[in-house]
Amino acid sequence: MKNGFGVFYAVVIALGLSWAGFVVAPAVQLGTAKRTTVLVTGDNWPLQRTGAATLGEQVYRANGCVACHTMQIRQDGVACEVTLAKPGKTPEVVSNLLATLKLSGLTKEEADATIEKISTAGGKAETHVIPTGADITRGWGVRKSVAADYLYDAPLQLGTLRVGPDLANLGGRMADANWHLVHLYAPGVVKGSAMPSYKFLFEVRKVGSAPSSDALNLPKEFAPADGYEVVPKPEAKQLVAYLLSRHADVPLYEAPFTPATKP
Amino acid sequence: MNPAENNSVCSAKIDASCRVPLLVLFNGAGLWLILGLLFSLIASLTFHKPEMFAACPCLTYGHTIAIANDLLVYGFAIPAALGVMLWIFCRLSQAELALPIVPVAAAHLWHLGVLVGVGGILSGNSTGYTWLEFPRASAMLLGVSFVLVAVSAVATFAQRKERELYPSHWFLLASLLWFPWIYSTANLFLGSTHPVRGVAQPIINWWFSNNLIFVWLALVGLGAAFYFLPKISNRPLNSRFYALFTFWTLILFGTWLGIPAGAPVPAWLPTISAFASLLLIIPILAVAVLLKNILIGANVKCFGGNFCYLRFGSVMFLVSAVMLATIGCPKYSRVLEFTWVGQAQIQLQILGFAMMILLGAIYEILPRIMGTELPFKKLVPVQFFCSMLGVALFVIPLAIAGAKQGHAGFDPAAAKFWLMISSSGLLLLLLGSFALLLNSLTMTLKWKVGLVKKVIAAVTAPLPNTEVKS
């Protein structure tokens, strides 16, 4: 390169290509994304947040929670499981057949073949699609996170470091708002927690004529002095509303699975 | 290199033309370096006892770590790199700094922007995007001042006597175009009140982060190293072809990294990134050859001197880049994604590579632009050994913590011990970092006192006889 223009063209080519690929193309591909529908039920997805949860997203941003938490479940793949729905007219034949077949940890093709065999024997079987992966084994999620889950997030804070647990499906796995309030005030309720307390989102005040219905029900070692109570400020309630609004637990076209049937 | 550079009278004049803007840039950078490492240490102390700063809403980990990282990059690395760049352009052009008042004003604006940004994060107004936490007011100040400095740098570049470009020219000129492009893109797509939808936000954020932390720092760090290493060791850069090859492959492949393998985005994006991290081996090898040619057999005696900084920094680039390529490989990223290993690589890139090279360059430049020795010359090797040991004690435990955490399924207890050790590395880095500000500030004050003395002497001087007689 003999002069400055050479460098200029080099930058325009190199950075321009990646700009087109990683900025413009995703903005075009995903920028017009619309709500999608849940498999089987046909409901809209994702759900619009409530007012409190929308405000809570800003509390999450302002306190930099993203430094320690991710909001993204990863998945290795899926395994299929075949279960018997109806034994049919010849239950003995079917149950003998079932004893000889491999029923879990199957690929889709193997599951289809197994179902075929069972139906020839007269029974009726179903396939359950079960996502696999370390995050799912840990219980952090039931399926992988997909782009559609994040349609209404602004700013979207996926996070890059897991000092604490993943929060992508927090609303789906720990739905008790009071537990979250107690945990924000006194993270020590979880043994070995590395989270600092967010005491400044709470008010410790004298109990008035009657205890507040919002007052936290704290374990003894974290409770304030007698005659005092801990009441969450609006920010704390909003933050918890936001955390509980995080769901990634419905089957979608791009992340199918069979939800556990409610008893 | 330009043979005319050896003309010392001419060089002194050129150096002096850089004095004021470089002092403003370096003094601010020195201060932000100390504060950045201090915030990093405060953030790290949270792991010793999570309750330590819980009473103060400002000092939550989310605030302190964001401030620490932003101060090290926007506070220290960028202004320091701009100062070094201006001086290198003057020297390579054999011309005085063009429009010297512009970078002076811009440097003040830049530091103001950083101050506004830190205040913004502390008061809970961070944007929530990694490496873009500074609120919009601050981002505008930073963007404008960068462009102003770039104008002065390009004007100086245009004055050059020798038309042929030196390899450092490619890297540094490219970095001047690079930053405004990525910073404006990121702020327009993310910083506005209506950011792009959904996962397009993190995609653009990852693109920006990689282009800033890996590519931009690599451009300025290697650009400075390829100027100073041959200059100090008195051996030519061998060869120009390898440098050109490094430049092209670095900007062609390096800029496609950054999308993590498991990201919830269309699959073609992480696939490209994984492929690019494989291709990154090519520029790494080219840099390794260049460094081998210049460092092995270089007969430079340095006991913690400027050459040591530059040598350590450039070797750390290789380590950091290899780490980045490894993390990008899908096989390893399954375990290492979301762990401390990624942070270790980023900190190595900033502190081990960029900071060391920039410090070496600044200590080389300061005595020249001021025309005097460094006032605390002995602190330079002290800082070198503190920083070298500090980087090792900070980055290696972080990487171990990451590996442990990855294998233990993100159990926070697994990483705790190593995180606590990493604080000691930060403490050493912090102790060493005072050397820069002490040196540059003392020089500035001495120079200003000298100026005032000159004025007083001129005012109080007795009238010469010749005037009385007439």
mmCIF file of C-alpha atoms in Angstrom, chain A residues 8 27 52 54 91 143 147 152 186 199 202 245 248-249:
data_model
loop_
_atom_site.group_PDB
_atom_site.id
_atom_site.type_symbol
_atom_site.label_atom_id
_atom_site.label_comp_id
_atom_site.label_asym_id
_atom_site.label_seq_id
_atom_site.Cartn_x
_atom_site.Cartn_y
_atom_site.Cartn_z
ATOM 1 C CA PHE A 8 -8.781 3.588 3.474
ATOM 2 C CA ALA A 27 -31.070 -6.019 11.447
ATOM 3 C CA ALA A 52 -44.339 -3.182 36.732
ATOM 4 C CA THR A 54 -41.325 -3.222 32.183
ATOM 5 C CA PRO A 91 -52.538 -55.674 25.951
ATOM 6 C CA ARG A 143 -35.720 -25.930 26.266
ATOM 7 C CA ALA A 147 -34.641 -15.355 19.218
ATOM 8 C CA TYR A 152 -39.912 -7.232 23.659
ATOM 9 C CA ALA A 186 -30.719 -11.317 52.338
ATOM 10 C CA LYS A 199 -30.737 -3.714 50.857
ATOM 11 C CA PHE A 202 -35.893 -2.040 50.802
ATOM 12 C CA SER A 245 -41.814 -12.276 33.648
ATOM 13 C CA ALA A 248 -38.805 -19.729 28.103
ATOM 14 C CA ASP A 249 -41.082 -22.670 28.745
#
